[in-house]
């Protein structure tokens, strides 16, 4: 009797388990179908649109499809013609005499870094440098010949007193190619700063600073948001570099020339990064690993593709699950900027900008209170002599065009003292708004009424229809790898560049009217140049 009771109990348990599993599978199937329907809603709507009005004749449908095809072809041809026209403007711009002014050779003492000369006997016995051959890295086989150096080392050796790289430097194409496509062997979070950044390493020991995508390209900065708490934008880093220079021919293989003529930014390109294979799986940063998670979004019936891979790191702003960096489902956009030489080799000095904002919600900076503030700046080193003041105003014009309000400091290489260029680093808070210009960014130009002649000539040239800034920027940005995903700058941002350029010219015009001699306003740095 007990045996029979035990068998009935076991049979009942088995049936209960079967019923429970059946109900559970049914619920899971319903949930997945709901999410799948949501993710595929657009495709469903498109299909519904194509199958509406079933009573219409087949000929009407065929005519509609033919019309759509013709319109699509015409639109595509118009886009190609516009792109060809923009590229033609770029070629015309850089054929202009202003962009072909001969420059003297760089003196030996004006190079940032130099290879140490080896003795003949020592060089004969040791023709190659030897690496530790760490896992994932290539064996080093460089000698004193520049041809054996990787692109990042040639970039470092090409930095001089007055610019980050030489005009039409052929090496930068190879460097851009490395940033865009070389295998990543290491990724760790960069210390310092307010927002998340990663340092990524390549097999040839080159490194790049990665800034991930945090918002869509067409999203404007909230009007009530303070500049010091704004998002950093990956596309702003890329666009800033293109404004500072230009890559002429397609495929990251052409010669390089600068749109504004500054050449003061490290090269930056866009890239899609797999946050699992190219960050989580290879990082040695244990703190970074702990911030990875899978989002709850479900956009596929396949359980293996449920959720996006996300991480948020550790930093002062926006490092939380609410502001996580998420792939779609694994890849995320970002900018990769070439790292500068290590500070142990090339120390840099950080300078507080005289026109630094107060970074207070209630206090104004001195330059915001006194219209004659520039008079006091001109009396203090290093602004009392040399080109430092006009260098800073160059940076001001660049920031105004990009609407970058966050230029609190700038850096220079210590080796060159006060007579050197300003490094235009950290442009992630640029291009936040296109519907409004920020006139306060131009305060140094307005208050000092001083500008380089070469800068003024290029600004004038870029305001003319054959060389319009928005058109050449559109063409330049189309060469970046991320342009295949979407344009790096939306059309409203490109239009804002033209509008702001006119404001710069109007400001200079007002300065010229205020001063009796043009030489009081224009610093003539290209005396030998003659305008057509």
Short mmCIF file of C-alpha atoms in Angstrom, two decimals:
data_model
loop_
_atom_site.label_atom_id
_atom_site.label_comp_id
_atom_site.label_asym_id
_atom_site.label_seq_id
_atom_site.Cartn_x
_atom_site.Cartn_y
_atom_site.Cartn_z
CA UNK A 1 0.00 0.00 0.00
CA UNK A 2 2.85 2.37 0.89
CA UNK A 3 4.61 1.57 -2.41
CA UNK A 4 1.51 2.45 -4.43
CA UNK A 5 1.11 5.73 -2.52
CA UNK A 6 4.75 6.63 -3.13
CA UNK A 7 4.41 5.93 -6.88
CA UNK A 8 1.30 8.10 -7.11
CA UNK A 9 3.15 10.93 -5.31
CA UNK A 10 6.12 10.72 -7.68
CA UNK A 11 3.84 10.67 -10.73
CA UNK A 12 2.01 13.75 -9.44
CA UNK A 13 5.30 15.62 -8.92
CA UNK A 14 6.45 14.81 -12.44
CA UNK A 15 3.19 16.11 -13.91
CA UNK A 16 3.44 19.29 -11.83
CA UNK A 17 6.99 19.92 -13.08
CA UNK A 18 5.88 19.38 -16.68
CA UNK A 19 2.96 21.78 -16.28
CA UNK A 20 5.21 24.42 -14.62
CA UNK A 21 7.83 24.23 -17.39
CA UNK A 22 5.15 24.42 -20.09
CA UNK A 23 3.61 27.55 -18.56
CA UNK A 24 7.08 29.12 -18.08
CA UNK A 25 8.06 28.49 -21.72
CA UNK A 26 4.75 29.94 -22.89
CA UNK A 27 5.32 33.16 -20.89
CA UNK A 28 8.90 33.50 -22.18
CA UNK A 29 7.71 33.03 -25.78
CA UNK A 30 5.05 35.72 -25.34
CA UNK A 31 7.55 38.20 -23.84
CA UNK A 32 10.08 37.59 -26.60
CA UNK A 33 7.44 37.99 -29.28
CA UNK A 34 6.37 41.32 -27.74
CA UNK A 35 9.94 42.68 -27.73
CA UNK A 36 10.59 41.31 -31.16
CA UNK A 37 7.45 42.99 -32.45
CA UNK A 38 8.59 46.29 -30.92
CA UNK A 39 12.05 46.09 -32.47
CA UNK A 40 10.68 45.16 -35.87
CA UNK A 41 7.82 47.68 -35.80
CA UNK A 42 9.37 49.88 -38.48
CA UNK A 43 9.83 46.95 -40.85
CA UNK A 44 6.23 45.87 -40.17
CA UNK A 45 4.93 49.38 -40.90
CA UNK A 46 6.92 49.47 -44.13
CA UNK A 47 5.47 46.13 -45.13
CA UNK A 48 1.95 47.30 -44.25
CA UNK A 49 2.41 50.43 -46.34
CA UNK A 50 3.48 48.39 -49.33
CA UNK A 51 0.44 46.09 -49.01
CA UNK A 52 -2.30 48.70 -48.40
CA UNK A 53 -5.17 49.30 -50.82
CA UNK A 54 -5.32 45.70 -52.11
CA UNK A 55 -8.09 46.65 -54.53
CA UNK A 56 -5.78 48.96 -56.50
CA UNK A 57 -4.60 47.70 -59.86
CA UNK A 58 -1.16 46.13 -60.23
CA UNK A 59 -0.25 48.75 -62.82
CA UNK A 60 -0.72 51.53 -60.25
CA UNK A 61 1.63 49.73 -57.85
CA UNK A 62 4.21 49.27 -60.59
CA UNK A 63 3.99 52.96 -61.52
CA UNK A 64 4.49 53.94 -57.87
CA UNK A 65 7.52 51.67 -57.54
CA UNK A 66 8.96 53.04 -60.78
CA UNK A 67 8.47 56.61 -59.59
CA UNK A 68 10.17 55.82 -56.27
CA UNK A 69 13.09 54.22 -58.07
CA UNK A 70 13.50 57.23 -60.38
CA UNK A 71 13.34 59.65 -57.45
CA UNK A 72 15.84 57.53 -55.51
CA UNK A 73 18.28 57.50 -58.41
CA UNK A 74 17.92 61.25 -58.91
CA UNK A 75 18.48 61.89 -55.19
CA UNK A 76 21.56 59.68 -55.18
CA UNK A 77 22.97 61.44 -58.24
CA UNK A 78 22.35 64.83 -56.61
CA UNK A 79 24.17 63.71 -53.46
CA UNK A 80 27.12 62.45 -55.51
CA UNK A 81 27.25 65.70 -57.46
CA UNK A 82 27.19 67.72 -54.22
CA UNK A 83 29.98 65.59 -52.76
CA UNK A 84 32.06 65.99 -55.91
CA UNK A 85 31.47 69.73 -55.79
CA UNK A 86 32.62 69.92 -52.16
CA UNK A 87 35.77 67.94 -52.96
CA UNK A 88 36.44 70.27 -55.88
CA UNK A 89 36.21 73.23 -53.50
CA UNK A 90 38.77 71.59 -51.26
CA UNK A 91 41.15 71.06 -54.14
CA UNK A 92 40.66 74.68 -55.19
CA UNK A 93 41.20 75.89 -51.63
CA UNK A 94 44.51 74.09 -51.24
CA UNK A 95 45.67 75.15 -54.68
CA UNK A 96 45.33 78.75 -53.56
CA UNK A 97 48.67 80.58 -53.04
CA UNK A 98 47.74 81.20 -49.41
CA UNK A 99 48.04 77.46 -48.78
CA UNK A 100 51.28 77.10 -50.70
CA UNK A 101 53.54 79.64 -49.02
CA UNK A 102 57.10 78.29 -48.89
CA UNK A 103 58.33 77.58 -45.37
CA UNK A 104 61.96 77.53 -44.29
CA UNK A 105 63.51 74.26 -43.07
CA UNK A 106 63.20 73.50 -39.36
CA UNK A 107 66.43 74.22 -37.44
CA UNK A 108 67.88 71.26 -35.55
CA UNK A 109 67.13 72.87 -32.19
CA UNK A 110 63.44 73.31 -33.05
CA UNK A 111 62.57 69.60 -33.14
CA UNK A 112 60.86 68.30 -29.99
CA UNK A 113 62.62 64.91 -30.04
CA UNK A 114 65.75 63.59 -31.72
CA UNK A 115 67.22 60.13 -32.00
CA UNK A 116 70.47 59.74 -30.14
CA UNK A 117 73.39 59.15 -32.47
CA UNK A 118 75.17 55.85 -31.83
CA UNK A 119 78.88 55.21 -32.13
CA UNK A 120 79.91 53.35 -35.27
CA UNK A 121 81.12 50.27 -33.41
CA UNK A 122 78.06 50.14 -31.19
CA UNK A 123 75.73 50.62 -34.14
CA UNK A 124 77.51 47.91 -36.10
CA UNK A 125 77.02 45.45 -33.24
CA UNK A 126 73.44 46.44 -32.48
CA UNK A 127 71.55 47.35 -35.63
CA UNK A 128 68.10 46.82 -34.13
CA UNK A 129 66.27 47.74 -30.96
CA UNK A 130 65.01 44.76 -28.99
CA UNK A 131 61.58 44.60 -27.39
CA UNK A 132 60.38 42.58 -24.44
CA UNK A 133 58.07 40.86 -26.95
CA UNK A 134 55.12 41.11 -24.61
CA UNK A 135 52.03 39.09 -25.42
CA UNK A 136 50.02 40.68 -28.24
CA UNK A 137 52.77 43.13 -29.22
CA UNK A 138 54.99 42.90 -32.29
CA UNK A 139 58.75 42.40 -31.89
CA UNK A 140 60.50 45.74 -32.27
CA UNK A 141 62.76 45.86 -35.31
CA UNK A 142 63.50 49.56 -35.57
CA UNK A 143 66.86 51.05 -36.30
CA UNK A 144 67.99 54.65 -36.81
CA UNK A 145 66.40 54.75 -40.26
CA UNK A 146 63.09 56.63 -40.25
CA UNK A 147 61.65 54.11 -42.72
CA UNK A 148 61.71 51.42 -40.03
CA UNK A 149 59.77 53.51 -37.49
CA UNK A 150 56.04 52.92 -36.91
CA UNK A 151 53.72 55.86 -37.77
CA UNK A 152 53.24 56.96 -34.17
CA UNK A 153 57.00 57.29 -33.62
CA UNK A 154 57.42 59.27 -36.85
CA UNK A 155 54.61 61.54 -35.66
CA UNK A 156 56.41 62.15 -32.35
CA UNK A 157 59.70 62.83 -34.13
CA UNK A 158 57.91 65.29 -36.48
CA UNK A 159 56.70 67.67 -33.74
CA UNK A 160 58.54 70.99 -33.90
CA UNK A 161 58.54 74.36 -32.15
CA UNK A 162 55.67 75.87 -34.15
CA UNK A 163 53.42 72.97 -35.18
CA UNK A 164 52.33 69.46 -34.33
CA UNK A 165 53.24 68.16 -37.79
CA UNK A 166 54.62 69.51 -41.04
CA UNK A 167 52.43 70.78 -43.86
CA UNK A 168 51.51 67.91 -46.21
CA UNK A 169 53.22 65.39 -43.94
CA UNK A 170 52.85 62.01 -45.72
CA UNK A 171 53.22 60.07 -42.45
CA UNK A 172 49.90 61.22 -41.04
CA UNK A 173 47.98 59.11 -43.55
CA UNK A 174 49.64 55.96 -42.21
CA UNK A 175 48.99 57.13 -38.63
CA UNK A 176 45.30 57.71 -39.40
CA UNK A 177 45.12 54.24 -40.94
CA UNK A 178 46.63 52.75 -37.78
CA UNK A 179 44.14 54.53 -35.53
CA UNK A 180 41.23 53.42 -37.68
CA UNK A 181 42.05 49.76 -38.23
CA UNK A 182 45.01 48.32 -36.28
CA UNK A 183 44.34 45.58 -33.74
CA UNK A 184 43.90 46.77 -30.16
CA UNK A 185 45.92 44.78 -27.63
CA UNK A 186 45.20 46.75 -24.45
CA UNK A 187 42.54 49.11 -23.09
CA UNK A 188 42.67 50.81 -19.69
CA UNK A 189 40.86 53.80 -18.24
CA UNK A 190 42.81 57.06 -18.30
CA UNK A 191 43.13 58.59 -14.86
CA UNK A 192 42.03 62.17 -14.25
CA UNK A 193 39.48 64.19 -16.18
CA UNK A 194 35.79 64.52 -15.54
CA UNK A 195 34.46 61.90 -17.97
CA UNK A 196 35.37 58.39 -19.07
CA UNK A 197 38.30 57.98 -21.48
CA UNK A 198 40.34 54.89 -22.35
CA UNK A 199 43.97 54.55 -23.40
CA UNK A 200 44.24 51.92 -26.13
CA UNK A 201 47.47 50.28 -27.28
CA UNK A 202 48.41 48.75 -30.64
CA UNK A 203 50.78 45.89 -31.48
CA UNK A 204 53.52 48.35 -32.58
CA UNK A 205 53.41 50.04 -29.14
CA UNK A 206 51.47 53.04 -30.39
CA UNK A 207 48.71 54.40 -28.15
CA UNK A 208 45.51 56.38 -28.66
CA UNK A 209 42.97 58.13 -26.43
CA UNK A 210 39.46 56.73 -26.92
CA UNK A 211 36.36 58.84 -26.23
CA UNK A 212 33.11 56.88 -26.66
CA UNK A 213 29.83 58.07 -28.12
CA UNK A 214 27.50 59.46 -25.44
CA UNK A 215 24.67 60.98 -27.45
CA UNK A 216 23.26 61.15 -30.96
CA UNK A 217 24.75 63.61 -33.42
CA UNK A 218 21.56 65.67 -33.74
CA UNK A 219 21.12 66.14 -29.98
CA UNK A 220 21.78 69.71 -28.84
CA UNK A 221 23.14 70.64 -25.43
CA UNK A 222 20.35 71.52 -23.03
CA UNK A 223 20.03 75.32 -22.81
CA UNK A 224 19.93 75.14 -19.00
CA UNK A 225 23.04 72.98 -18.68
CA UNK A 226 26.28 74.58 -17.45
CA UNK A 227 29.25 74.23 -19.78
CA UNK A 228 31.33 72.37 -17.19
CA UNK A 229 28.75 69.59 -16.85
CA UNK A 230 28.08 69.03 -20.54
CA UNK A 231 28.73 65.71 -22.30
CA UNK A 232 31.97 65.22 -24.19
CA UNK A 233 31.23 64.26 -27.79
CA UNK A 234 33.33 61.86 -29.84
CA UNK A 235 32.34 63.51 -33.12
CA UNK A 236 33.46 66.89 -31.74
CA UNK A 237 37.01 65.57 -31.27
CA UNK A 238 37.05 64.34 -34.87
CA UNK A 239 35.47 67.49 -36.33
CA UNK A 240 37.87 69.72 -34.37
CA UNK A 241 40.84 67.91 -35.88
CA UNK A 242 39.40 68.26 -39.39
CA UNK A 243 38.87 71.97 -38.82
CA UNK A 244 42.51 72.19 -37.82
CA UNK A 245 43.70 70.09 -40.78
CA UNK A 246 42.40 68.26 -43.86
CA UNK A 247 42.99 64.93 -45.56
CA UNK A 248 42.61 65.46 -49.26
CA UNK A 249 42.10 62.18 -51.08
CA UNK A 250 39.70 59.35 -50.11
CA UNK A 251 40.59 56.32 -48.03
CA UNK A 252 42.92 57.99 -45.52
CA UNK A 253 45.77 57.91 -48.02
CA UNK A 254 46.10 61.48 -49.29
CA UNK A 255 48.24 64.48 -48.49
CA UNK A 256 47.32 66.58 -45.49
CA UNK A 257 46.76 70.31 -45.33
CA UNK A 258 45.16 72.49 -42.67
CA UNK A 259 41.83 74.28 -43.18
CA UNK A 260 42.66 76.98 -40.64
CA UNK A 261 46.40 76.57 -40.97
CA UNK A 262 47.06 75.80 -37.29
CA UNK A 263 48.21 72.13 -37.17
CA UNK A 264 48.14 72.18 -33.38
CA UNK A 265 46.02 69.10 -32.60
CA UNK A 266 47.04 65.43 -32.45
CA UNK A 267 45.44 63.37 -35.27
CA UNK A 268 41.99 61.93 -34.43
CA UNK A 269 39.79 59.51 -36.35
CA UNK A 270 36.50 57.72 -35.77
CA UNK A 271 36.18 54.00 -35.19
CA UNK A 272 33.66 51.35 -34.17
CA UNK A 273 34.89 49.49 -31.08
CA UNK A 274 33.66 46.10 -29.87
CA UNK A 275 33.26 46.72 -26.13
CA UNK A 276 33.68 43.03 -25.32
CA UNK A 277 36.53 41.88 -27.59
CA UNK A 278 38.40 45.21 -27.68
CA UNK A 279 37.86 46.39 -24.12
CA UNK A 280 36.56 43.88 -21.56
CA UNK A 281 38.43 40.79 -22.80
CA UNK A 282 41.83 42.49 -23.06
CA UNK A 283 41.85 45.06 -20.25
CA UNK A 284 44.06 44.73 -17.20
CA UNK A 285 42.08 47.45 -15.44
CA UNK A 286 40.22 45.49 -12.76
CA UNK A 287 38.12 48.48 -11.69
CA UNK A 288 36.95 48.99 -15.25
CA UNK A 289 35.92 45.33 -15.60
CA UNK A 290 33.62 45.58 -12.59
CA UNK A 291 31.52 48.25 -14.36
CA UNK A 292 30.47 46.02 -17.28
CA UNK A 293 26.89 44.77 -17.48
CA UNK A 294 24.31 43.64 -20.00
CA UNK A 295 21.36 45.93 -20.60
CA UNK A 296 17.84 44.43 -20.38
CA UNK A 297 16.87 45.36 -23.93
CA UNK A 298 15.73 42.41 -26.08
CA UNK A 299 15.62 42.85 -29.84
CA UNK A 300 15.91 39.27 -31.10
CA UNK A 301 14.29 35.89 -30.60
CA UNK A 302 17.77 34.47 -30.16
CA UNK A 303 18.63 34.40 -26.47
CA UNK A 304 22.33 34.75 -27.38
CA UNK A 305 21.76 38.31 -28.63
CA UNK A 306 19.64 39.53 -25.72
CA UNK A 307 20.86 42.82 -24.27
CA UNK A 308 23.53 45.35 -25.20
CA UNK A 309 27.02 45.18 -23.70
CA UNK A 310 27.59 48.23 -21.47
CA UNK A 311 30.16 49.71 -19.10
CA UNK A 312 30.53 53.01 -17.28
CA UNK A 313 33.98 53.20 -15.65
CA UNK A 314 34.90 55.53 -12.79
CA UNK A 315 35.09 59.33 -13.14
CA UNK A 316 33.71 62.62 -11.75
CA UNK A 317 30.82 63.03 -14.20
CA UNK A 318 28.51 60.57 -15.96
CA UNK A 319 30.20 57.36 -14.77
CA UNK A 320 27.10 55.47 -13.62
CA UNK A 321 24.59 52.96 -14.93
CA UNK A 322 22.34 55.90 -15.87
CA UNK A 323 25.04 57.19 -18.28
CA UNK A 324 26.58 53.91 -19.37
CA UNK A 325 28.44 53.42 -22.65
CA UNK A 326 26.51 50.73 -24.52
CA UNK A 327 27.18 48.86 -27.74
CA UNK A 328 24.50 48.13 -30.31
CA UNK A 329 24.64 45.34 -29.28
CA UNK A 330 28.44 45.09 -28.99
CA UNK A 331 29.93 47.91 -31.09
CA UNK A 332 30.08 51.53 -29.99
CA UNK A 333 31.31 54.59 -31.90
CA UNK A 334 34.21 56.61 -30.60
CA UNK A 335 37.11 58.88 -31.45
CA UNK A 336 40.72 57.73 -31.30
CA UNK A 337 43.32 60.48 -30.94
CA UNK A 338 47.05 59.81 -31.19
CA UNK A 339 48.81 60.17 -27.86
CA UNK A 340 51.54 62.77 -27.46
CA UNK A 341 55.05 61.72 -26.41
CA UNK A 342 55.32 60.58 -22.81
CA UNK A 343 55.93 63.51 -20.46
CA UNK A 344 59.11 61.85 -19.22
CA UNK A 345 60.51 62.45 -22.73
CA UNK A 346 58.72 65.69 -23.60
CA UNK A 347 57.41 67.50 -20.50
CA UNK A 348 54.46 69.82 -21.03
CA UNK A 349 53.47 72.92 -19.12
CA UNK A 350 49.84 73.68 -18.35
CA UNK A 351 48.80 77.35 -18.56
CA UNK A 352 45.66 78.78 -17.05
CA UNK A 353 43.86 80.81 -19.72
CA UNK A 354 43.46 84.52 -18.83
CA UNK A 355 39.93 84.24 -20.24
CA UNK A 356 39.10 81.17 -18.20
CA UNK A 357 35.48 81.04 -17.05
CA UNK A 358 34.76 81.23 -13.34
CA UNK A 359 33.22 77.74 -13.26
CA UNK A 360 30.83 79.13 -10.68
CA UNK A 361 27.07 79.44 -11.00
CA UNK A 362 27.06 82.79 -9.20
CA UNK A 363 30.40 84.56 -9.86
CA UNK A 364 31.74 86.27 -12.95
CA UNK A 365 35.37 86.15 -14.07
CA UNK A 366 37.32 89.43 -14.29
CA UNK A 367 37.23 89.46 -18.09
CA UNK A 368 33.42 89.37 -17.90
CA UNK A 369 33.37 92.44 -15.64
CA UNK A 370 35.99 94.73 -17.20
CA UNK A 371 35.96 95.71 -20.88
CA UNK A 372 39.61 96.85 -20.72
CA UNK A 373 40.74 93.55 -19.22
CA UNK A 374 43.13 92.88 -22.13
CA UNK A 375 45.27 95.89 -21.20
CA UNK A 376 46.28 94.15 -17.97
CA UNK A 377 46.89 90.83 -19.76
CA UNK A 378 49.31 92.48 -22.20
CA UNK A 379 51.50 93.58 -19.30
CA UNK A 380 52.15 90.12 -17.86
CA UNK A 381 54.44 87.38 -19.28
CA UNK A 382 54.21 85.59 -21.63
CA UNK A 383 51.58 87.86 -23.24
CA UNK A 384 53.79 90.95 -23.07
CA UNK A 385 55.97 89.87 -26.01
CA UNK A 386 56.26 87.41 -28.87
CA UNK A 387 53.28 85.63 -30.43
CA UNK A 388 51.58 84.18 -27.35
CA UNK A 389 48.64 86.59 -27.46
CA UNK A 390 47.85 86.04 -31.16
CA UNK A 391 48.33 82.30 -30.63
CA UNK A 392 45.68 82.41 -27.91
CA UNK A 393 43.37 84.43 -30.16
CA UNK A 394 43.81 81.79 -32.89
CA UNK A 395 42.58 79.25 -30.34
CA UNK A 396 39.72 81.60 -29.45
CA UNK A 397 38.55 81.76 -33.07
CA UNK A 398 38.72 77.98 -33.36
CA UNK A 399 36.69 77.60 -30.15
CA UNK A 400 34.09 80.12 -31.29
CA UNK A 401 33.59 78.33 -34.59
CA UNK A 402 33.08 75.07 -32.68
CA UNK A 403 31.13 76.73 -29.81
CA UNK A 404 33.56 75.31 -27.24
CA UNK A 405 33.16 77.15 -23.91
CA UNK A 406 35.39 74.82 -21.91
CA UNK A 407 38.90 76.11 -22.68
CA UNK A 408 40.09 76.70 -19.12
CA UNK A 409 43.73 75.67 -19.70
CA UNK A 410 46.10 75.06 -22.57
CA UNK A 411 49.48 73.35 -22.79
CA UNK A 412 52.88 73.91 -24.38
CA UNK A 413 56.04 71.82 -24.60
CA UNK A 414 58.50 72.95 -21.92
CA UNK A 415 61.51 72.52 -24.19
CA UNK A 416 60.54 75.56 -26.26
CA UNK A 417 59.79 77.92 -23.38
CA UNK A 418 57.36 80.73 -24.21
CA UNK A 419 58.17 80.81 -27.94
CA UNK A 420 56.09 77.92 -29.25
CA UNK A 421 52.59 76.91 -30.34
CA UNK A 422 49.63 76.18 -28.06
CA UNK A 423 48.49 72.56 -28.05
CA UNK A 424 44.76 72.44 -28.84
CA UNK A 425 43.81 69.45 -26.67
CA UNK A 426 40.46 68.26 -25.31
CA UNK A 427 37.77 69.50 -27.70
CA UNK A 428 35.03 67.08 -26.62
CA UNK A 429 32.62 69.78 -25.45
CA UNK A 430 32.59 71.51 -28.84
CA UNK A 431 29.71 71.37 -31.33
CA UNK A 432 27.12 71.09 -28.57
CA UNK A 433 24.72 73.67 -30.00
CA UNK A 434 24.05 74.89 -33.52
CA UNK A 435 20.97 77.05 -32.94
CA UNK A 436 22.79 79.59 -30.76
CA UNK A 437 26.24 81.19 -30.90
CA UNK A 438 28.16 82.07 -27.75
CA UNK A 439 29.67 85.57 -28.25
CA UNK A 440 31.58 85.46 -24.95
CA UNK A 441 34.01 82.93 -26.46
CA UNK A 442 35.31 85.72 -28.71
CA UNK A 443 36.14 87.98 -25.73
CA UNK A 444 39.95 87.88 -26.33
CA UNK A 445 39.51 89.03 -29.94
CA UNK A 446 36.92 91.67 -29.01
CA UNK A 447 38.90 93.07 -26.07
CA UNK A 448 42.42 92.86 -27.56
CA UNK A 449 41.60 93.58 -31.22
CA UNK A 450 44.58 91.56 -32.40
CA UNK A 451 44.78 88.81 -35.02
CA UNK A 452 47.37 87.13 -37.23
CA UNK A 453 47.30 88.19 -40.85
CA UNK A 454 47.50 84.57 -42.01
CA UNK A 455 44.47 83.67 -39.86
CA UNK A 456 42.47 86.64 -41.14
CA UNK A 457 43.27 85.83 -44.77
CA UNK A 458 42.18 82.21 -44.35
CA UNK A 459 38.97 83.24 -42.58
CA UNK A 460 38.18 85.65 -45.43
CA UNK A 461 38.90 82.96 -48.00
CA UNK A 462 36.65 80.44 -46.24
CA UNK A 463 33.78 82.95 -46.29
CA UNK A 464 33.76 83.06 -50.10
CA UNK A 465 31.38 80.79 -52.01
CA UNK A 466 34.09 78.86 -53.95
CA UNK A 467 35.79 77.91 -50.65
CA UNK A 468 32.85 78.00 -48.20
CA UNK A 469 33.82 76.57 -44.80
CA UNK A 470 30.72 74.37 -44.44
CA UNK A 471 31.36 72.77 -47.83
CA UNK A 472 35.03 72.02 -47.27
CA UNK A 473 34.30 70.68 -43.78
CA UNK A 474 31.57 68.44 -45.17
CA UNK A 475 33.99 67.06 -47.74
CA UNK A 476 36.77 66.67 -45.18
CA UNK A 477 34.60 64.82 -42.67
CA UNK A 478 33.29 62.51 -45.38
CA UNK A 479 36.76 60.90 -45.44
CA UNK A 480 36.50 59.69 -41.83
CA UNK A 481 35.60 56.00 -41.33
CA UNK A 482 32.52 56.87 -39.23
CA UNK A 483 31.05 58.88 -42.11
CA UNK A 484 29.87 55.54 -43.49
CA UNK A 485 27.59 55.26 -40.45
CA UNK A 486 26.33 58.86 -40.51
CA UNK A 487 27.73 62.34 -41.25
CA UNK A 488 30.02 63.46 -38.41
CA UNK A 489 28.34 66.88 -38.27
CA UNK A 490 24.69 67.50 -39.12
CA UNK A 491 23.78 70.19 -41.64
CA UNK A 492 22.69 72.69 -38.93
CA UNK A 493 26.17 72.43 -37.37
CA UNK A 494 27.80 73.01 -40.77
CA UNK A 495 25.60 76.05 -41.40
CA UNK A 496 26.53 77.39 -37.97
CA UNK A 497 30.20 77.35 -39.02
CA UNK A 498 29.46 79.77 -41.86
CA UNK A 499 27.40 82.02 -39.61
CA UNK A 500 30.11 82.16 -36.95
CA UNK A 501 32.78 82.83 -39.54
CA UNK A 502 30.90 85.97 -40.57
CA UNK A 503 30.79 87.04 -36.92
CA UNK A 504 34.59 86.73 -36.69
CA UNK A 505 35.01 88.89 -39.80
CA UNK A 506 32.56 91.47 -38.49
CA UNK A 507 34.45 91.62 -35.18
CA UNK A 508 37.75 92.23 -36.98
CA UNK A 509 36.08 94.90 -39.13
CA UNK A 510 34.88 96.72 -36.01
CA UNK A 511 38.40 96.50 -34.54
CA UNK A 512 39.88 98.06 -37.67
CA UNK A 513 37.41 100.91 -37.44
CA UNK A 514 38.39 101.54 -33.82
CA UNK A 515 42.13 101.80 -34.54
CA UNK A 516 43.89 104.37 -36.70
CA UNK A 517 46.54 101.96 -38.00
CA UNK A 518 45.77 98.48 -39.33
CA UNK A 519 49.09 97.30 -37.90
CA UNK A 520 47.62 97.88 -34.43
CA UNK A 521 45.11 95.11 -35.16
CA UNK A 522 46.82 92.82 -37.68
CA UNK A 523 49.99 90.99 -36.70
CA UNK A 524 51.77 90.46 -40.01
CA UNK A 525 53.27 86.98 -39.90
CA UNK A 526 53.48 86.46 -43.71
CA UNK A 527 55.06 89.66 -44.97
CA UNK A 528 56.26 88.06 -48.19
CA UNK A 529 52.76 86.90 -49.20
CA UNK A 530 50.96 88.98 -51.83
CA UNK A 531 47.19 88.73 -52.28
CA UNK A 532 45.89 88.29 -55.80
#
